[in-house]
Short mmCIF file of C-alpha atoms in Angstrom, two decimals:
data_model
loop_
_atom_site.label_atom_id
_atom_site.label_comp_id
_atom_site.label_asym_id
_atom_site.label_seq_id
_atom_site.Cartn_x
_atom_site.Cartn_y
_atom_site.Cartn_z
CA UNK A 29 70.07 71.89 104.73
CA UNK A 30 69.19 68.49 103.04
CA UNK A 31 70.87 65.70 103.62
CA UNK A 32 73.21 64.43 101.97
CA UNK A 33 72.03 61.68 99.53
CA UNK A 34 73.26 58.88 98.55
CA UNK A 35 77.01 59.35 97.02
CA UNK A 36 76.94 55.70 95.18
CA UNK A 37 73.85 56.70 92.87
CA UNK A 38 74.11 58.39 88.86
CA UNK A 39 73.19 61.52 89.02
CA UNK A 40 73.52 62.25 85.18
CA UNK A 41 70.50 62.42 82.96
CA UNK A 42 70.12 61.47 79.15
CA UNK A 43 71.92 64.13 77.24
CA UNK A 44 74.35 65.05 79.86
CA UNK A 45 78.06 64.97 78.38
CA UNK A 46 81.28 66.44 78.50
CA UNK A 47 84.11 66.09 75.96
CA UNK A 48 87.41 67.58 75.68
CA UNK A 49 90.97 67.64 74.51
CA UNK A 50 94.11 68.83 74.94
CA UNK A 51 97.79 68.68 75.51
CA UNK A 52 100.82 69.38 77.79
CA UNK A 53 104.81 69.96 76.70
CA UNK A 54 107.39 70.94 79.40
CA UNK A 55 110.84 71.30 79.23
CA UNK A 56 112.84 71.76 82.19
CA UNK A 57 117.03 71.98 81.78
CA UNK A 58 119.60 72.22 84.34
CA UNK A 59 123.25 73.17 83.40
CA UNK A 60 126.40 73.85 86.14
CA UNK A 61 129.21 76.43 85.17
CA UNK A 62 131.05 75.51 87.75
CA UNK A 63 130.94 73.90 91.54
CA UNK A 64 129.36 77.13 92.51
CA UNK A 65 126.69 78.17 89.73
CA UNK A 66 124.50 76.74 87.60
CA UNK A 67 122.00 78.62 85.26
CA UNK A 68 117.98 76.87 84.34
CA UNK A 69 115.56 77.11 81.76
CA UNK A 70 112.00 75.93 82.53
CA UNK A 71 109.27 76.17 79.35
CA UNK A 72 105.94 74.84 78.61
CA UNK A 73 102.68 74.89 76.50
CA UNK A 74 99.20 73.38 77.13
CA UNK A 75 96.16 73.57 75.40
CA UNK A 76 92.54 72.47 75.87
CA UNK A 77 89.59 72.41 74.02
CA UNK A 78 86.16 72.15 75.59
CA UNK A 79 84.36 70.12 73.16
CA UNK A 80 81.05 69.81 73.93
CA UNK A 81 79.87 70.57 77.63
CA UNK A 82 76.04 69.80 78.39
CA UNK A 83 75.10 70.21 81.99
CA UNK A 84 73.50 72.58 84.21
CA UNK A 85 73.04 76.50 83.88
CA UNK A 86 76.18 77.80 85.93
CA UNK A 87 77.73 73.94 85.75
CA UNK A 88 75.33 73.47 89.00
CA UNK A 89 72.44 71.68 89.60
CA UNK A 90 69.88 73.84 92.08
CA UNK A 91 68.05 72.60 94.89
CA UNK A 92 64.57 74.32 95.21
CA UNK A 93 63.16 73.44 98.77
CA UNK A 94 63.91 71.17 101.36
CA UNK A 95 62.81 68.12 99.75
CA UNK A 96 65.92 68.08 97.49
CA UNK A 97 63.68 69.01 94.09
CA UNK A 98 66.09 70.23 91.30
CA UNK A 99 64.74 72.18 88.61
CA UNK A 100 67.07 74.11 86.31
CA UNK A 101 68.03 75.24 82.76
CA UNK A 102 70.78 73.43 81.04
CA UNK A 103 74.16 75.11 79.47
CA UNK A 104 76.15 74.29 76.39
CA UNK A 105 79.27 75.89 75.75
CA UNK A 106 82.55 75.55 74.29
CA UNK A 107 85.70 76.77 75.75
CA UNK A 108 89.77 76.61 74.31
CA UNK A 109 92.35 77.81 76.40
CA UNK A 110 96.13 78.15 75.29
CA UNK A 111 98.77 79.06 78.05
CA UNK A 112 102.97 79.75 77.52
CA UNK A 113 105.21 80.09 80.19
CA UNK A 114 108.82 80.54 79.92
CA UNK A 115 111.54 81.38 83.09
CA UNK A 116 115.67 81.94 82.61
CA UNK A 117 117.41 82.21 85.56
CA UNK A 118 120.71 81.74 87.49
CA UNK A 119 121.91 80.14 90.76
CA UNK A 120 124.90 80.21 93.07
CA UNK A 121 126.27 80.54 96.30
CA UNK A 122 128.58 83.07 97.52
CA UNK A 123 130.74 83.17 100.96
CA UNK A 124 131.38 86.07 102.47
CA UNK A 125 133.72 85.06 105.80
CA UNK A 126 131.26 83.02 107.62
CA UNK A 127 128.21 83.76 105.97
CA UNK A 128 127.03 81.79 103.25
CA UNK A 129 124.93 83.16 100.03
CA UNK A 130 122.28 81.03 98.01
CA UNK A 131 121.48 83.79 95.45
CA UNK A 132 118.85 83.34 92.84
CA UNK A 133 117.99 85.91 89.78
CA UNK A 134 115.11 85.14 87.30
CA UNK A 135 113.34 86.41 84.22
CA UNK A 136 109.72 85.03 83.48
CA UNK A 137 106.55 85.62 81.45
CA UNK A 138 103.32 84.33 80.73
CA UNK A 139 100.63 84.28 77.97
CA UNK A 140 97.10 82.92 78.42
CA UNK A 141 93.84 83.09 75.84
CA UNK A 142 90.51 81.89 76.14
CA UNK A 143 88.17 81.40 73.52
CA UNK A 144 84.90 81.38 74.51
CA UNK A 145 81.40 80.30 72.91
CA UNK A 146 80.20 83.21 70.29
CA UNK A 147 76.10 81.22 70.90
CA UNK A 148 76.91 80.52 74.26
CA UNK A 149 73.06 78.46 75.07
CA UNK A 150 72.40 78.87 78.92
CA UNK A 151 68.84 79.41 79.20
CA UNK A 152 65.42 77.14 78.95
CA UNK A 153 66.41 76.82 74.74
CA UNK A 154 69.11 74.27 75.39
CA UNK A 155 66.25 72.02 77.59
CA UNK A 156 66.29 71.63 81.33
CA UNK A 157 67.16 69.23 84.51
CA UNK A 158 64.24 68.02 86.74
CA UNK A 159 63.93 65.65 89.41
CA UNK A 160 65.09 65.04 93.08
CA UNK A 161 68.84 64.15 94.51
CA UNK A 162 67.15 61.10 96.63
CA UNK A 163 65.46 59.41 93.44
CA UNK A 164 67.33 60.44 90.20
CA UNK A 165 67.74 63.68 87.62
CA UNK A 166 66.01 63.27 84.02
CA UNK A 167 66.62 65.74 81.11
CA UNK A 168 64.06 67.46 79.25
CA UNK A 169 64.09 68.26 75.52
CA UNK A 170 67.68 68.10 75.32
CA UNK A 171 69.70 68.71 72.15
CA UNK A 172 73.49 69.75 71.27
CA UNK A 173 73.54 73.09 69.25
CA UNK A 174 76.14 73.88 66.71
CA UNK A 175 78.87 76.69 68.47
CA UNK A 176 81.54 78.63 67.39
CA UNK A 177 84.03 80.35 69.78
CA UNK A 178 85.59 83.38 69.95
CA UNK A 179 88.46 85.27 71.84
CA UNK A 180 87.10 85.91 75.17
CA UNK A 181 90.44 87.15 77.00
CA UNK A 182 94.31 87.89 76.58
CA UNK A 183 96.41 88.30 79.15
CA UNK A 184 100.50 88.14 79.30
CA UNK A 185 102.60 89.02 82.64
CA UNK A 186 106.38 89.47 82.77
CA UNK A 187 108.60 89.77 86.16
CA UNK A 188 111.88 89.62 87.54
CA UNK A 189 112.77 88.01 91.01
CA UNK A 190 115.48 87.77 93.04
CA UNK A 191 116.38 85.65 96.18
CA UNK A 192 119.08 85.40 98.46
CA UNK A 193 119.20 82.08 101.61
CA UNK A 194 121.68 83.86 103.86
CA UNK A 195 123.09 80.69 106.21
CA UNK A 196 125.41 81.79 109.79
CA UNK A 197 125.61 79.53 112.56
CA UNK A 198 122.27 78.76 113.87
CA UNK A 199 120.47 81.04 111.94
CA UNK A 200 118.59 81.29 108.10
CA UNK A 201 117.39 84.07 106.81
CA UNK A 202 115.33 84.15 103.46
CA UNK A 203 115.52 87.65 101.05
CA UNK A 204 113.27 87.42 98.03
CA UNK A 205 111.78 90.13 96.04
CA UNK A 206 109.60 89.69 92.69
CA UNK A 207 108.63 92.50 90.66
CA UNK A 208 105.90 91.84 88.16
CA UNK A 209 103.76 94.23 85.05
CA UNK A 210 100.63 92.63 83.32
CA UNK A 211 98.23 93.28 81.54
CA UNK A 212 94.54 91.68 80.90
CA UNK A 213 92.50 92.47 77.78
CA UNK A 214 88.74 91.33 77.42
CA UNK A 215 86.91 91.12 74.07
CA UNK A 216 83.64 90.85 72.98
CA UNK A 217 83.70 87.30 71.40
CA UNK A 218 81.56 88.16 68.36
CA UNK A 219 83.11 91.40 66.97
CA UNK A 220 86.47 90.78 68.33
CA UNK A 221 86.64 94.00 69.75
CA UNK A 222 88.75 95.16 73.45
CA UNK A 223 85.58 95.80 75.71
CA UNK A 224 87.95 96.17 78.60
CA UNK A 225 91.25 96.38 79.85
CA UNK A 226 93.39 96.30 82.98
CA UNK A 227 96.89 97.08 83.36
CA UNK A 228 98.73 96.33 87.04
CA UNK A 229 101.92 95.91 88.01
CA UNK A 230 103.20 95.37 91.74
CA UNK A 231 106.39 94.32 94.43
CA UNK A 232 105.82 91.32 96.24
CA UNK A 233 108.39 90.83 99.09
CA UNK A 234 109.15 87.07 100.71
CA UNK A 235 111.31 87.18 103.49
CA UNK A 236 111.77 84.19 106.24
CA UNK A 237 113.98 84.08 109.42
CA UNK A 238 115.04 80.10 111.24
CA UNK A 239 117.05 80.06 114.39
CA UNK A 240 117.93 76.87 115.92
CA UNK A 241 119.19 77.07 119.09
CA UNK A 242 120.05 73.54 119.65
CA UNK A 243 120.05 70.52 117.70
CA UNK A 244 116.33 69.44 118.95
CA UNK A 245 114.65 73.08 118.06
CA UNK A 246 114.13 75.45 115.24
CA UNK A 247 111.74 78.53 115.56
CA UNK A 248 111.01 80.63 112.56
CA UNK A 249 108.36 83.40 111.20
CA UNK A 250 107.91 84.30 107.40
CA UNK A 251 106.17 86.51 105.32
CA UNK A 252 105.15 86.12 101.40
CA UNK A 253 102.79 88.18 99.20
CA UNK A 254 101.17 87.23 96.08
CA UNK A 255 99.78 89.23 93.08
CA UNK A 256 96.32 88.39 91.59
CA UNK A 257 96.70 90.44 88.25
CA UNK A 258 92.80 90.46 87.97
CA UNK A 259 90.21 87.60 87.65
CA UNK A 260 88.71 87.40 84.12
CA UNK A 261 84.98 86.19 85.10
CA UNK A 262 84.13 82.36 83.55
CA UNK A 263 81.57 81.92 80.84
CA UNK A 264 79.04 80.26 84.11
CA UNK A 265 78.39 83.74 85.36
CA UNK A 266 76.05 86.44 84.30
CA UNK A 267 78.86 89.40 83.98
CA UNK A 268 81.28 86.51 81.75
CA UNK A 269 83.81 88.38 80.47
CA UNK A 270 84.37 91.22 83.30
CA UNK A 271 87.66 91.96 84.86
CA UNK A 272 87.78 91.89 88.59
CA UNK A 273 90.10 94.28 90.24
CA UNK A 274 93.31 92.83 90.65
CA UNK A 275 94.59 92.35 94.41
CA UNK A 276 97.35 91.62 96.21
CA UNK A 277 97.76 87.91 98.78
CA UNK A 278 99.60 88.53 102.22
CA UNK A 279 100.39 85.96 104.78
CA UNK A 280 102.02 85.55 107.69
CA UNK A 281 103.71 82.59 110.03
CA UNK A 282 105.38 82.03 112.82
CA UNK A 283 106.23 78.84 114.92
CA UNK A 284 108.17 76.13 116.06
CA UNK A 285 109.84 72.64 115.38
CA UNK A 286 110.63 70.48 118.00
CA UNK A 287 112.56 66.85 117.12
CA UNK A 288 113.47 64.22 119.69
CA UNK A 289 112.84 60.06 120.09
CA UNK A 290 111.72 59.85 116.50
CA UNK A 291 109.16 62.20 116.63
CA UNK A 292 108.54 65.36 114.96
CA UNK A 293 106.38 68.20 116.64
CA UNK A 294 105.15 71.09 114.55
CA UNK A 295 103.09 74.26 115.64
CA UNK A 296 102.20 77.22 113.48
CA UNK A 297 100.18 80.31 113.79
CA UNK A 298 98.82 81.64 110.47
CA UNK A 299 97.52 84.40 108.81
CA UNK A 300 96.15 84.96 105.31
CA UNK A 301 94.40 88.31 103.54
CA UNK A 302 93.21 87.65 99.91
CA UNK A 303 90.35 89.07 97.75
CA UNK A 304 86.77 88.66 98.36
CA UNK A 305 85.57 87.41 95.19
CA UNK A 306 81.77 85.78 96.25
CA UNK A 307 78.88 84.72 94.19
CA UNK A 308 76.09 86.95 94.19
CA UNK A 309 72.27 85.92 92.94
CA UNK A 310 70.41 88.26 91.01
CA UNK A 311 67.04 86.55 90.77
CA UNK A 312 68.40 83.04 88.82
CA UNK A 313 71.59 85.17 87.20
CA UNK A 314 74.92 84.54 89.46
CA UNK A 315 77.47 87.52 89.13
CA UNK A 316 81.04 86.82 90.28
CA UNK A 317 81.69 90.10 92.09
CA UNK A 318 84.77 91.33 94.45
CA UNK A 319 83.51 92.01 97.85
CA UNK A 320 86.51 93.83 100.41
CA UNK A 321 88.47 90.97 101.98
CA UNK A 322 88.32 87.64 103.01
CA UNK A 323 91.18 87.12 106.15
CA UNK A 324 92.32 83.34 107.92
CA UNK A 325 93.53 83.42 110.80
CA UNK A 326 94.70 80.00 112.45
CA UNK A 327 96.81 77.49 114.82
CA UNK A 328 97.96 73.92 113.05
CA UNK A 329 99.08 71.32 115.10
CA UNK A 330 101.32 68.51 113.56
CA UNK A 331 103.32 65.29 114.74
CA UNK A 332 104.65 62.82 113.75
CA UNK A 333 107.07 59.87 114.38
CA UNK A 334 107.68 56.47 115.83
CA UNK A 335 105.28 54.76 118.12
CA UNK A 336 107.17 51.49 118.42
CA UNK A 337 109.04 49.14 116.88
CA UNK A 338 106.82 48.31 113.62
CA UNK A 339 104.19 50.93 114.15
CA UNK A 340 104.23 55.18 112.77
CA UNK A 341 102.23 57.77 113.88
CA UNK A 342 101.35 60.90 112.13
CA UNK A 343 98.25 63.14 113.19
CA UNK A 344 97.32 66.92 112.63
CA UNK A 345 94.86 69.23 114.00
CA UNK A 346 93.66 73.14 112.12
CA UNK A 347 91.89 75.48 113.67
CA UNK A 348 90.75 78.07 111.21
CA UNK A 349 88.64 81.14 111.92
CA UNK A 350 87.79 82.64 108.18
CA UNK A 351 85.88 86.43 108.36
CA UNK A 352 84.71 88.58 105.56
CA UNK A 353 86.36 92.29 106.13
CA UNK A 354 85.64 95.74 104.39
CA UNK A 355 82.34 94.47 102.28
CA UNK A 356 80.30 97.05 100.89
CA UNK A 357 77.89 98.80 103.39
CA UNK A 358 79.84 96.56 106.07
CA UNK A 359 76.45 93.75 105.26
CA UNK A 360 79.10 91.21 105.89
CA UNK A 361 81.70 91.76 108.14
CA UNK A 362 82.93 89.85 110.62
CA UNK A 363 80.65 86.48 108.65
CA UNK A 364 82.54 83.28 108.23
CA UNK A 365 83.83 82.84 104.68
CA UNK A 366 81.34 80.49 102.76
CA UNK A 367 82.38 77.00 103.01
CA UNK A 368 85.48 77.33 105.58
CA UNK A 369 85.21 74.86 108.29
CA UNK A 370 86.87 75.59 111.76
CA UNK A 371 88.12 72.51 112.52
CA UNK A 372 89.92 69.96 110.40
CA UNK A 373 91.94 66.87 111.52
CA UNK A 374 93.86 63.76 110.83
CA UNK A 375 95.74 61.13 111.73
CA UNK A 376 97.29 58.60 109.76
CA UNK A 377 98.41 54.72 112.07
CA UNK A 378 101.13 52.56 109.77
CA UNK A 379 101.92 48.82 110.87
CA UNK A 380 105.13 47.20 108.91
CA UNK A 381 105.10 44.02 110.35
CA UNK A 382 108.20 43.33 108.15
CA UNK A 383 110.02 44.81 105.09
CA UNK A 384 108.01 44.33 102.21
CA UNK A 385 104.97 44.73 103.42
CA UNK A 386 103.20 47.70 105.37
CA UNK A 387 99.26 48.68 106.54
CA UNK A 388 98.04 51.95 106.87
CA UNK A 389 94.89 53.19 108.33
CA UNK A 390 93.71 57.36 107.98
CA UNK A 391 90.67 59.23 109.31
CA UNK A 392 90.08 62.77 108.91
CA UNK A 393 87.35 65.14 110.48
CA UNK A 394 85.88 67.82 108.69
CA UNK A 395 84.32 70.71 110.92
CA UNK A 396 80.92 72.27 110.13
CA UNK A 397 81.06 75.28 107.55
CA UNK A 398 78.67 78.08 106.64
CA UNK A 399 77.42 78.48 103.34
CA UNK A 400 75.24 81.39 102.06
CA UNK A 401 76.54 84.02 104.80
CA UNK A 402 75.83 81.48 107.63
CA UNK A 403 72.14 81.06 106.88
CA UNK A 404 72.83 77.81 106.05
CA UNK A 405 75.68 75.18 107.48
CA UNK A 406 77.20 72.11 106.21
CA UNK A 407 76.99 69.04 108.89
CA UNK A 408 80.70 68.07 110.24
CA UNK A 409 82.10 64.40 108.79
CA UNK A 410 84.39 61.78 109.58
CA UNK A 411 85.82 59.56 106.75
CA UNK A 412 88.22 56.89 107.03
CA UNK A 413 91.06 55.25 104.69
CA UNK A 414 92.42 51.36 105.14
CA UNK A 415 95.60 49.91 102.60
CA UNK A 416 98.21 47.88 102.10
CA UNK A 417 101.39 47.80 100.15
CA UNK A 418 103.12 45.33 99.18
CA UNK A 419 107.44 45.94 98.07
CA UNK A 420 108.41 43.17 95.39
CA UNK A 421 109.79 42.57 92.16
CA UNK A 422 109.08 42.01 88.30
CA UNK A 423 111.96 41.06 86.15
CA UNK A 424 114.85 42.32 88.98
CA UNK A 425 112.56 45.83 88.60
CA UNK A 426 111.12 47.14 92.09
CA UNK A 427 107.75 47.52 92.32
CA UNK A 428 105.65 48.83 94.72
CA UNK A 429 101.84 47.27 95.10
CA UNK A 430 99.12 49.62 97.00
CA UNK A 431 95.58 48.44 97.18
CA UNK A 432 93.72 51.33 98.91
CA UNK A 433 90.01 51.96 100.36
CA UNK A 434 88.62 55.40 100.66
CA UNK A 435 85.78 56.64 102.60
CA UNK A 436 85.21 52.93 103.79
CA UNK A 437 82.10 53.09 105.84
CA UNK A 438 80.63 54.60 102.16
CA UNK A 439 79.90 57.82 104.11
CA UNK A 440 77.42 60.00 102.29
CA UNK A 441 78.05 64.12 102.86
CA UNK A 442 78.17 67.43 101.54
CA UNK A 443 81.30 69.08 100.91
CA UNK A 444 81.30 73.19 100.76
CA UNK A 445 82.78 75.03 98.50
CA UNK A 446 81.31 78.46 98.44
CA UNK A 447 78.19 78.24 98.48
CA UNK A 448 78.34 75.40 96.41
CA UNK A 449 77.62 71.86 97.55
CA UNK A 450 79.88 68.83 96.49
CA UNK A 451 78.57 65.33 96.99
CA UNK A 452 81.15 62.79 98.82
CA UNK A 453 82.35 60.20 96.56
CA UNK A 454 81.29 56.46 97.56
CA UNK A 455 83.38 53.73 98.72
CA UNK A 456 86.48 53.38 96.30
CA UNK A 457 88.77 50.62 95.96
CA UNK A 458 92.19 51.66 94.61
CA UNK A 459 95.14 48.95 92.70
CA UNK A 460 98.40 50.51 91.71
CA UNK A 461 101.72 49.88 91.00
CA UNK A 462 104.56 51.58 91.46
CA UNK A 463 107.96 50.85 88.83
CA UNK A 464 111.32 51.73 90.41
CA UNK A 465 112.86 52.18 87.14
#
């Protein structure tokens, strides 16, 4: 594994650039029928259009040996997306005796398009990136081609949910239910023709259960699943344009809450099943492929509270063990899941030495994590935070002034994702202010 270089440099090259535009409308309404029901619209739009987006094939830049050497094709593409979302609904409560109702019905559905690049260029035409991450990237014989788009993908989904918070005594129970149809449609961007689709539809149960047997103590356990209606594979990949099969998200919880002297103790035991979707190399071609089942199981650790007069505590400790399950010819089971640390912490020290003014100090550890099917593995990092805020006021408005530091040692390391690599940021000095209006 190289090491990380340094975060502070440019790593862009002449030619690199990236240019887009878009928009975002929401509408969100709230209207009571009476003191016990209410009904709610939420609505929205976005769209974006990928002007112009030169960088490298797959939107990564490789690293060829040890040495950190980069040598790669460069992409140009141009992507729109549209999505529309609209959700009716009602709320209320309902007692029966003792027992206490929070019942909630809903209607929603979705629509989403992508328009894709007809001339997509991701090959040695468009140029190429050389150089080394320790002394600088240069582009060769770059240019920006001309490049229409085309649909790429449709896909709508429609559900109906229901949920019912059932209150008695000491005890919560949560009731939910969502039952969901879609439908995804893929098209060949230059004849506009269907080349595939996938229809699914699916029942996804949430149900949670909180018993406090005294005022210090609450235990509880839940369960929620999600439905993934099938990934549409981005324009980076190879197989752009394929449909993975859709799959279903399950997890699992149980734990405890514990509150007493101003502190707040939280322990949790987790456990998640989702699809295995992994990158796959094909001589230089990447495929997004589905690959059985990627499971986390883990233990958090939270608390936090009042040290002393003047001084708060928070801190939180993860461990997370992350396996690959049911892949084909069983090649990876039982592997960590590429880029999942074990072990992740925090802990965040405030000082308020009076009203107005506060100073807060945060480090966080990031275990090591396995990239590539643990042939390769990420070094473990600590980073650290310092601010300070500062309550006043403009004009009789209150305003809140933060001035923050991150990663103030200007750390340099690699962050996994996948079996990608992320370079840390640099030291960053943050101003804001915050308008009570």
């Amino acid at each position: 594994m190289p090491s990380a270089p340094e975060a502070s440099k440019n790593y862009g090259f002449d030619g690199l650039a990236k240019e887009s535009e878009g928009y975002i409308i929401a509408l969100n309404h709230e209207q009571k029928m009476n003191a016990d029901w209410k009904w709610f619209l939420n609505a929205g739009m976005n769209s974006n259009k990928l002007q112009r987006n030169i960088i490298g094939a797959s939107s990564n830049f490789v690293i060829i040996n040890d040495k950190g050497d980069i040598s790669n094709n460069l992409m140009s593409t141009q992507t729109v997306t549209k999505n529309y979302y609209a959700q009716l609904g009602i709320n209320g409560n309902i007692k029966t005796g003792a027992v206490n109702h929070d019942v909630t019905l809903a209607l929603d559905k979705a629509w989403h398009s992508i328009e894709g690049a007809k001339n997509m260029y991701n090959n040695g035409s468009m140029g190429s990136v050389s150089g080394n991450i320790y002394s600088g990237l240069q582009g060769n014989n770059v240019w920006y081609p001309s490049i229409e788009t085309g649909l790429s993908s449709k896909d709508q989904y429609w559900g109906i949910s229901l949920a019912d918070t059932v209150k008695y005594k000491k005890a919560q129970l949560l009731l939910g239910v969502h039952k969901h149809n879609a439908s995804v449609d893929s098209y060949n961007k230059i004849t506009g023709r269907v080349t595939q689709t996938v229809g699914s539809d699916a029942l996804c149960p949430t149900y949670g259960f909180v018993y406090q047997p005294d005022e210090h103590t609450s235990l509880y356990a839940s369960h929620s699943e999600n439905f993934d209606k099938g990934t549409i594979v981005a324009s980076k990949y190879a197989n752009a344009g394929e449909v993975l099969n859709p799959a279903k998200t399950k997890q699992n919880e149980i734990g405890f809450k514990y509150a007493n002297a101003g502190f707040l103790t939280s322990l949790g035991i987790f456990n998640i099943k989702q699809a295995n979707n992994i990158d796959v190399y094909k001589g230089s071609d990447m495929y997004l492929q589905q690959d059985g089942e990627q499971e986390y199981q883990g233990i958090e650790l939270s608390v936090n509270g009042k040290l002393a007069d003047k001084w708060n505590f928070m801190g939180g400790l993860m461990y997370l063990d992350a396996t690959q399950n049911k892949t084909q010819n069983g090649t990876n089971d039982g592997k960590t899941v590429n880029g999942a640390a074990k072990w992740n912490a925090v802990a965040v020290l405030e000082y308020n030495p009076d009203e107005k003014f506060s100073i807060v100090g945060r480090a966080m550890y990031t275990g090591k994590a396995d990239i590539y099917n643990e042939q390769l593995q990420t070094p473990s990092y600590m980073t650290y935070d310092l601010g300070v805020n500062y309550k006043t006021a403009f004009n009789k408005t209150p305003v809140t002034l933060t001035a923050m530091c991150y990663n103030l040692t200007d750390k340099n390391y690699w962050t996994a994702y996948g079996n990608n690599l992320i370079l840390s940021s640099p030291r960053t000095l943050m101003l804001s202010a915050t308008f009570d209006i």
